[in-house]
CSV table of C-alpha atoms and ligand atoms in Angstrom, one decimal:
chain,number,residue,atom,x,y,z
L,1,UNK,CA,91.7,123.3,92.4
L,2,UNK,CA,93.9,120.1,92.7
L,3,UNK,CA,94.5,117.8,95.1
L,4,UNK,CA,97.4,119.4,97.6
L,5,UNK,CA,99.8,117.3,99.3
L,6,UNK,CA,100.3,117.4,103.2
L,7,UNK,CA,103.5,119.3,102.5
L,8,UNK,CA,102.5,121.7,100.5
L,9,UNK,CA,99.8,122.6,103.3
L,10,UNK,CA,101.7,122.5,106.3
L,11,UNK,CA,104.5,124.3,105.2
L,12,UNK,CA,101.9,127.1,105.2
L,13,UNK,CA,100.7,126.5,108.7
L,14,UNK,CA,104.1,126.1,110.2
L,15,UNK,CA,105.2,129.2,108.5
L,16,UNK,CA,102.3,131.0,109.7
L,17,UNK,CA,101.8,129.1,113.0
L,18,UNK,CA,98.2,127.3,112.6
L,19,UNK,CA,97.3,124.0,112.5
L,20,UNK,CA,95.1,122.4,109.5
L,21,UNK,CA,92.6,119.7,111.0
L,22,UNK,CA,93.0,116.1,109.4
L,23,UNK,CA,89.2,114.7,109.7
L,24,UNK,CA,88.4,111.1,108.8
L,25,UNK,CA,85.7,109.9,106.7
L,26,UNK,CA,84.3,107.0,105.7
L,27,UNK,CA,81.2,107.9,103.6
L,28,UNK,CA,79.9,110.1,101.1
L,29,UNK,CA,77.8,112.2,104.2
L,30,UNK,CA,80.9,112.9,106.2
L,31,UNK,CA,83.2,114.0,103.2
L,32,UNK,CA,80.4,116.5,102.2
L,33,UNK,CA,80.4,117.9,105.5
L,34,UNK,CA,84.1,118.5,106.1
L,35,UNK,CA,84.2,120.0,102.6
L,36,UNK,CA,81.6,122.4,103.4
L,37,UNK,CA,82.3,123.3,106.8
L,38,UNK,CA,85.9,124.0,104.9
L,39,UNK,CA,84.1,126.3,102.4
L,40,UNK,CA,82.4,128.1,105.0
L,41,UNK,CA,85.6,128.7,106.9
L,42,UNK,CA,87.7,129.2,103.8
L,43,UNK,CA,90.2,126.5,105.7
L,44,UNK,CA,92.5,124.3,104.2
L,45,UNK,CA,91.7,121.0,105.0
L,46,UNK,CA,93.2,117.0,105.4
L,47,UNK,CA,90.8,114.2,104.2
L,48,UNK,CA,92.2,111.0,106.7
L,49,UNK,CA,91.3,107.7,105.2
L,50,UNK,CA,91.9,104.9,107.4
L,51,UNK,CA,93.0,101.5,106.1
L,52,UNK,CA,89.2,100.5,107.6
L,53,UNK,CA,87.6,102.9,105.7
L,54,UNK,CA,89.5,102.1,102.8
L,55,UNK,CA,87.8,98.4,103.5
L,56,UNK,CA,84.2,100.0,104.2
L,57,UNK,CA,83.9,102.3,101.1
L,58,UNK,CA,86.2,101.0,98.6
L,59,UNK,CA,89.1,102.5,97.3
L,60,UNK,CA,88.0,103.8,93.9
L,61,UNK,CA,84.5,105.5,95.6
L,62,UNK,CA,87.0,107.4,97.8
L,63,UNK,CA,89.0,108.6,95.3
L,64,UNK,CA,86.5,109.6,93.1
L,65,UNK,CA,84.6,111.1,96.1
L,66,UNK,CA,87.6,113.7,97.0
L,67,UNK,CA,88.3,114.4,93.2
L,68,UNK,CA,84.9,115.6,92.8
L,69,UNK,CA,85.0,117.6,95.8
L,70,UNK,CA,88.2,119.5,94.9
L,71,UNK,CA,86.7,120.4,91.9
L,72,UNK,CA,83.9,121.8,93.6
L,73,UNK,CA,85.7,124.2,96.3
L,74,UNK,CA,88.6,126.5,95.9
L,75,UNK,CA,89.8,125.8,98.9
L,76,UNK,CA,93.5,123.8,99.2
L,77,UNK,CA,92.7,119.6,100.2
L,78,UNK,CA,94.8,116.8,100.6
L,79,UNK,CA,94.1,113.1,100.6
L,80,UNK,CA,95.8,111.4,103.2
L,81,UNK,CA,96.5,108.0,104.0
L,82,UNK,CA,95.7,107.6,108.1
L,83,UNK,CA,97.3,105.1,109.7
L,84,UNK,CA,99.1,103.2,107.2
L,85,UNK,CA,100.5,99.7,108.3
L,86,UNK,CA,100.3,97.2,105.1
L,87,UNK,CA,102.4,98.1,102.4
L,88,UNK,CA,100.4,96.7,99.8
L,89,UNK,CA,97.9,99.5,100.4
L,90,UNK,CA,100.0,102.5,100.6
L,91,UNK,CA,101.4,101.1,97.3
L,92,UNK,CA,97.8,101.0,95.8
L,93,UNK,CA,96.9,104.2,97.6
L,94,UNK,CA,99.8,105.9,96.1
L,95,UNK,CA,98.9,104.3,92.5
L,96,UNK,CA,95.1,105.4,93.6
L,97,UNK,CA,95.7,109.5,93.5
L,98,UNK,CA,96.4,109.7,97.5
L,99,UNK,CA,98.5,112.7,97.7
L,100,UNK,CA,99.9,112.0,101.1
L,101,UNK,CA,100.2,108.6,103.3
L,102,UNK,CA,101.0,107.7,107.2
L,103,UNK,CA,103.2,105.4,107.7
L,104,UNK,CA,102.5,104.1,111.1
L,105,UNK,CA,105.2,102.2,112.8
L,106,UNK,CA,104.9,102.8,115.9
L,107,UNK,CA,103.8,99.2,117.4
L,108,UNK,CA,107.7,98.4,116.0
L,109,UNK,CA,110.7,98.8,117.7
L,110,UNK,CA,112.7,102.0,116.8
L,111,UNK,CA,114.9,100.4,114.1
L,112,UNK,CA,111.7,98.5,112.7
L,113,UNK,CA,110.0,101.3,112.6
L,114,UNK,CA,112.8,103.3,111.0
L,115,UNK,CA,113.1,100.8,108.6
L,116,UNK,CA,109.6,100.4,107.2
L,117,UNK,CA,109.2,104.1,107.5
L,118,UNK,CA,112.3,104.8,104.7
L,119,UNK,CA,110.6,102.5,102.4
L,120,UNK,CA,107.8,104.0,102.2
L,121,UNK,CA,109.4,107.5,102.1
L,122,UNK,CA,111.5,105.6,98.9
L,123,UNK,CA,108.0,104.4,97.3
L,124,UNK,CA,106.4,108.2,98.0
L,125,UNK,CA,109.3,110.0,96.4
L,126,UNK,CA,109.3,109.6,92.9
L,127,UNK,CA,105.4,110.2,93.1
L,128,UNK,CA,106.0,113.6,94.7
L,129,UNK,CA,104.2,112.0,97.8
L,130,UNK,CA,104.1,113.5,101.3
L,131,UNK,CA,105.1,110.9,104.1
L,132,UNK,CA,104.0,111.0,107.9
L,133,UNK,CA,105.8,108.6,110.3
L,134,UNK,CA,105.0,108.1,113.7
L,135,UNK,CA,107.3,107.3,116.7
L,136,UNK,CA,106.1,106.8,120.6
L,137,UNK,CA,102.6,105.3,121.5
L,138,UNK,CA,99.2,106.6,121.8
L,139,UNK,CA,98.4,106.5,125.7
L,140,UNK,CA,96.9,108.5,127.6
L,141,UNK,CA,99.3,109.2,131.0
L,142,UNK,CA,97.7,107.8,133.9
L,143,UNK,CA,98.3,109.8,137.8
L,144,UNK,CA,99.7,107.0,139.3
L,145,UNK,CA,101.9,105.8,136.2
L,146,UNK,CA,106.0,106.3,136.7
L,147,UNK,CA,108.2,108.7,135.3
L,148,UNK,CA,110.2,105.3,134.0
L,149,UNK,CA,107.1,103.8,132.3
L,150,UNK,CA,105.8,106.9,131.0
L,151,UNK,CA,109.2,107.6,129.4
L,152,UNK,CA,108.6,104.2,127.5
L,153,UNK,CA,105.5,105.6,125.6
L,154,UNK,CA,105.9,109.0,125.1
L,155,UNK,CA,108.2,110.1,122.0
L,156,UNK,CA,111.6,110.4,123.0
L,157,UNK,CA,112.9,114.2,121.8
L,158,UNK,CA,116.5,112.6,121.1
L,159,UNK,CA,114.8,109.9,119.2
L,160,UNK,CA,112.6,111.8,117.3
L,161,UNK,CA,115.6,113.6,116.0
L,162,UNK,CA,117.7,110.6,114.5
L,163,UNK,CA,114.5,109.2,113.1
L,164,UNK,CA,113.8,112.0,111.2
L,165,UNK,CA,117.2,112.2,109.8
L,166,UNK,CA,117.2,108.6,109.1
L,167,UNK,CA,113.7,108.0,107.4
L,168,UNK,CA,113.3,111.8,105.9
L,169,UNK,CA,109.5,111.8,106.6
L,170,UNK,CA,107.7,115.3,106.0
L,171,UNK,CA,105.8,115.1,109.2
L,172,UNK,CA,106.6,113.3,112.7
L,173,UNK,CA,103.4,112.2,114.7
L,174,UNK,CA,104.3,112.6,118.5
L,175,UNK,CA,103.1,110.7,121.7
L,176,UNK,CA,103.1,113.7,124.6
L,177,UNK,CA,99.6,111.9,126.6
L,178,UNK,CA,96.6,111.6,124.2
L,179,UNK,CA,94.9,108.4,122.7
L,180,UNK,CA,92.3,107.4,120.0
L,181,UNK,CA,89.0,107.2,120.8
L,182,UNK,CA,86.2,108.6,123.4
L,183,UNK,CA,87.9,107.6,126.6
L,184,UNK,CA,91.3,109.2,126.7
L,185,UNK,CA,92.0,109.9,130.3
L,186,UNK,CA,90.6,108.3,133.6
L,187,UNK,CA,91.5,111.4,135.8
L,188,UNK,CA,92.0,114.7,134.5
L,189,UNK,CA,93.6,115.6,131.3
L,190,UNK,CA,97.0,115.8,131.0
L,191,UNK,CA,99.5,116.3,128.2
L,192,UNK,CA,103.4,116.6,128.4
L,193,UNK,CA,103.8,119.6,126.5
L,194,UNK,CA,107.5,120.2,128.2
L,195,UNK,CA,108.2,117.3,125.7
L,196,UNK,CA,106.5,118.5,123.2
L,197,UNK,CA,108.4,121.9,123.2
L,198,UNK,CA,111.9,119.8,123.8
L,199,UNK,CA,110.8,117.6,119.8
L,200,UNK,CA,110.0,120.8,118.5
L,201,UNK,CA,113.3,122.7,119.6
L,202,UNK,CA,115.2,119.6,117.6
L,203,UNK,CA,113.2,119.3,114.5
L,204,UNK,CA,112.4,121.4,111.6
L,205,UNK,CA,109.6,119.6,110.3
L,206,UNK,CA,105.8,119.9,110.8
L,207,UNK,CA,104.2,118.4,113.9
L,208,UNK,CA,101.5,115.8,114.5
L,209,UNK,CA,98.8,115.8,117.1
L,210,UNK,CA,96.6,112.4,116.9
L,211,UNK,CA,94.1,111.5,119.0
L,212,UNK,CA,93.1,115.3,119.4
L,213,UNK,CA,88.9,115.1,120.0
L,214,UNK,CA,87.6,116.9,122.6
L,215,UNK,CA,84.4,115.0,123.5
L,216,UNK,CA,82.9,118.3,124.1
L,217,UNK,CA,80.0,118.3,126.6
L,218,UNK,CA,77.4,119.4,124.7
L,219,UNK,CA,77.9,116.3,122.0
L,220,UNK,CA,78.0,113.9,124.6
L,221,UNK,CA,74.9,115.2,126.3
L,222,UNK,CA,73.0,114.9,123.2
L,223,UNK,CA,74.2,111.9,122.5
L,224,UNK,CA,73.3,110.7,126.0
L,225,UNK,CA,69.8,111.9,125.8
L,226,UNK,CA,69.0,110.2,122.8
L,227,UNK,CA,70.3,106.8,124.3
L,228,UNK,CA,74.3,106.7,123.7
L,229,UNK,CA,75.9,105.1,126.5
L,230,UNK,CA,79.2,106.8,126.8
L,231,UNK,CA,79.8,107.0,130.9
L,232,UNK,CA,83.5,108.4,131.5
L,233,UNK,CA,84.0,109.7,127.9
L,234,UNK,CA,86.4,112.3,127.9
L,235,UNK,CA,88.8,114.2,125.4
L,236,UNK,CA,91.6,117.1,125.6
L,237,UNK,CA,90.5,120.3,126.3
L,238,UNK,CA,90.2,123.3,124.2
L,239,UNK,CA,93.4,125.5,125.8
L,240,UNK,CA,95.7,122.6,125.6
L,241,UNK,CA,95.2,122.1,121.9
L,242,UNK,CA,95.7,125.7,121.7
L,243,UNK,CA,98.9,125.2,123.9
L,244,UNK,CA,99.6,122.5,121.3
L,245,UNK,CA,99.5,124.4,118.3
L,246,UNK,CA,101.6,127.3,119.9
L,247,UNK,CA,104.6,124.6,120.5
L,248,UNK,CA,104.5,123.4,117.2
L,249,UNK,CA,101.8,121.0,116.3
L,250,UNK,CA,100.6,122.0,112.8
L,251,UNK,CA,98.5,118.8,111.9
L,252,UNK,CA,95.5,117.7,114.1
L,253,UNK,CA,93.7,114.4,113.4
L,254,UNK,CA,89.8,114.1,114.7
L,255,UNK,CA,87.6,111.7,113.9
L,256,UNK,CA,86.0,110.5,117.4
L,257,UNK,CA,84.3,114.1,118.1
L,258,UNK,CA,83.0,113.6,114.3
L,259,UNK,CA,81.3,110.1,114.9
L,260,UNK,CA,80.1,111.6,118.4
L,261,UNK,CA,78.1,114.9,116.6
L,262,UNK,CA,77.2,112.6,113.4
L,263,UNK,CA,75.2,109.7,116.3
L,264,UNK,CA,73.9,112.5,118.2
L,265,UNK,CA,71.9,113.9,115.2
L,266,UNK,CA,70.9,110.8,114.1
L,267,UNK,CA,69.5,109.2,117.5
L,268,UNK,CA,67.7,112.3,117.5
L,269,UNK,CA,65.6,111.5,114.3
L,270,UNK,CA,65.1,107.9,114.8
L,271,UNK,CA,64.2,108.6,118.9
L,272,UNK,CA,61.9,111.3,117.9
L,273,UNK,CA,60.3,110.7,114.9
L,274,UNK,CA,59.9,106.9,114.8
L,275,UNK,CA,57.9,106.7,111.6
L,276,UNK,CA,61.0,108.4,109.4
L,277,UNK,CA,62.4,106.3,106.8
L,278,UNK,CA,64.0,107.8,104.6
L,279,UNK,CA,67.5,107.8,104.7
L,280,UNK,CA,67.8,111.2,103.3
L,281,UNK,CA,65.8,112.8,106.6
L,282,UNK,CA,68.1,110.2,108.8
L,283,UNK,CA,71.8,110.8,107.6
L,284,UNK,CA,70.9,114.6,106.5
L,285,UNK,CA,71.2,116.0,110.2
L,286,UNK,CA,74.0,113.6,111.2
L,287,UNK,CA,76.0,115.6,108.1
L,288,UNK,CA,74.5,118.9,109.3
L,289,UNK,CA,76.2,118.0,113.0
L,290,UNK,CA,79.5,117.2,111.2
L,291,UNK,CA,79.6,120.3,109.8
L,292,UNK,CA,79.3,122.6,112.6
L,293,UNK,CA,81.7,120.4,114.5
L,294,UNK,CA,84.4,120.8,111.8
L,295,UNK,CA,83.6,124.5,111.7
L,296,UNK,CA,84.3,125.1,115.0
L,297,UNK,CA,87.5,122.9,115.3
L,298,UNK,CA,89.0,124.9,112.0
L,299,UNK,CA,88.2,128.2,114.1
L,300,UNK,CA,90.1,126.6,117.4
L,301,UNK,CA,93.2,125.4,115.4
L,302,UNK,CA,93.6,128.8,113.4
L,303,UNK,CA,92.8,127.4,109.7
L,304,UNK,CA,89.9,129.6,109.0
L,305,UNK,CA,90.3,132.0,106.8
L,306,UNK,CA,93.7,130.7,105.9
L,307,UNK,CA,92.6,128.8,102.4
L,308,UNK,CA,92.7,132.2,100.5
L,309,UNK,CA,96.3,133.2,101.2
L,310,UNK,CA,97.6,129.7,100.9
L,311,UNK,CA,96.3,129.1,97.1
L,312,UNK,CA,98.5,129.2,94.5
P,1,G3H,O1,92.9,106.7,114.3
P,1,G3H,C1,92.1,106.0,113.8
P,1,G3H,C2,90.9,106.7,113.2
P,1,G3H,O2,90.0,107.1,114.2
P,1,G3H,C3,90.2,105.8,112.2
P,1,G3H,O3,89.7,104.7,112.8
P,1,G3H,O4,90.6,102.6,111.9
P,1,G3H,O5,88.3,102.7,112.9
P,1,G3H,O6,88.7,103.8,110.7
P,1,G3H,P1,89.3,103.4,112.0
P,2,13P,P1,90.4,110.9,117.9
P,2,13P,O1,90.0,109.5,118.2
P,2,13P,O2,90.8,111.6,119.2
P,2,13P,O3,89.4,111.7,117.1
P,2,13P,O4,91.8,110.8,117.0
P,2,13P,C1,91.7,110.5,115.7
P,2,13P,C2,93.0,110.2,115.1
P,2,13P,O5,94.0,110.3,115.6
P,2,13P,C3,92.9,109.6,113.7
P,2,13P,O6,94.2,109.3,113.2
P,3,ZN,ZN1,95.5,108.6,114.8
């Protein structure tokens, strides 16, 4: 099967009211295991590329990397551009055989970021191109913080609407409370999904939840135990994804609770078996950990068994 743009697979989830996960990679090991943890699930499924990972890998490997794979599976993939800032990669991207990019604007004030957003909608259009555009930050909301700052941050629901209509992206990314990375709330969780419900009343287009990990427990102990220093990590909890996905999010980006299982498995091997060297015994498990993750995220957002229906 072909390489799928982001529209073509979420106007299947927000039709059928699922969300499809977008997981990062950034090597050979972690592409294999979203792929098959996809496969097993029969889930459609987002490759995120970052504009590091893009650095890391190479551009070409990438590409090639995800072509193979789609001709492997049957299930429905996109290639997706995460976090796209420089225009002189999403051009090369989009000349590359990316299917979908991220615009990210979002350290830009609102006209800014409306006006870098249209042109790459312009540069994605006659290349069939899906564009994601992002408006409000990524913060988590602190207890103490006021309703006036908070307001700052968080994606405005009148906003969102005119920016949509202005920049014609396919999918908005929206600020309601979470944040990148391991550490996304000092106190306990919180997310402000009375917002979230108030963008999704105004707009008809899919939904984006960044910054979505979980940090589940379980990682982070066996992380811990095999020497990860990670005091305070925490990640959004299982029902208010869920709650998420009910309101309207269709498209979930992971990649911290990804890194987390893939450095567990592999400060296993190294703590316990000292005299391994091959790099095959070492980066084997750390894939193998990937892949359950994945698995168990596609089953919490709804994508399983989804892939079959949503073929062409
Ligand atoms: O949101 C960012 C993703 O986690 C990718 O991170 O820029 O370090 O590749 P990166
Ligand atoms: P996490 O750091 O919560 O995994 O978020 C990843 C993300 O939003 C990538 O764009
Ligand atoms: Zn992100």
């Amino acid at each position: 099967m072909g390489i799928k743009t982001n529209r073509e697979l979420l106007t299947h989830a927000k039709k059928e009211g699922y969300a499809i996960g977008a997981f990062n990679i950034n090597n050979m090991e972690i592409l294999q295991a979203i792929i098959s943890a996809a496969e097993a699930e029969k889930s459609p499924v987002i490759i995120a590329v970052s504009e590091g990972a893009i650095q890391y890998a190479g551009l070409r490997y990438i590409v090639s990397m995800v072509r193979t794979a789609s001709e492997e599976v049957s299930i429905p993939l996109s290639l997706h551009l995460d976090h796209g800032k420089d225009l002189e990669i999403i051009r090369k991207v989009m000349e590359g055989g990316f299917t979908s990019v991220m615009i990210d604007g979002s350290h830009l004030d609102f006209k800014e970021n409306i006006s870098i957003t249209k042109k790459v909608v312009e540069m994605a259009k006659e290349r069939g191109i899906s564009v994601e555009g992002e408006l409000g930050r990524l913060k988590g909301i602190e207890e103490k913080v006021a309703v006036s700052e908070r307001e700052a941050f968080l994606t405005d629901p009148g906003e969102a609407e005119e920016f949509v209509e202005k920049t014609g992206v396919d999918a908005l990314a929206v600020a309601i409370g979470t944040s990148h990375g391991a550490y996304k709330f000092k106190g306990e969780p919180k997310l402000d999904f009375d917002r979230l419900e108030a963008i999704a009343k105004r707009l008809e287009i899919p939904l984006v939840l960044h910054g979505a990990s979980g940090v589940p427990q379980q990682v982070l102990e066996k992380a811990e135990r095999f020497g990860a220093k990670l005091p305070g990590a925490k990640g959004i909890p299982d029902e208010a994804i869920q709650k998420a996905i009910a309101l309207g999010i269709c498209k979930i980006n992971i990649d911290t609770d990804l890194r987390l299982s893939f450095i567990g498995a592999i400060r296993e091997i190294l703590m316990t078996k000292p005299e391994e060297f091959d790099p095959r015994k070492i980066l084997g498990p750390g894939r193998e950990a990937i892949r359950q993750t994945v698995q168990a995220k596609m089953r919490l957002f709804g994508s399983s068994g989804k892939a079959i229906r949503n073929s062409p």
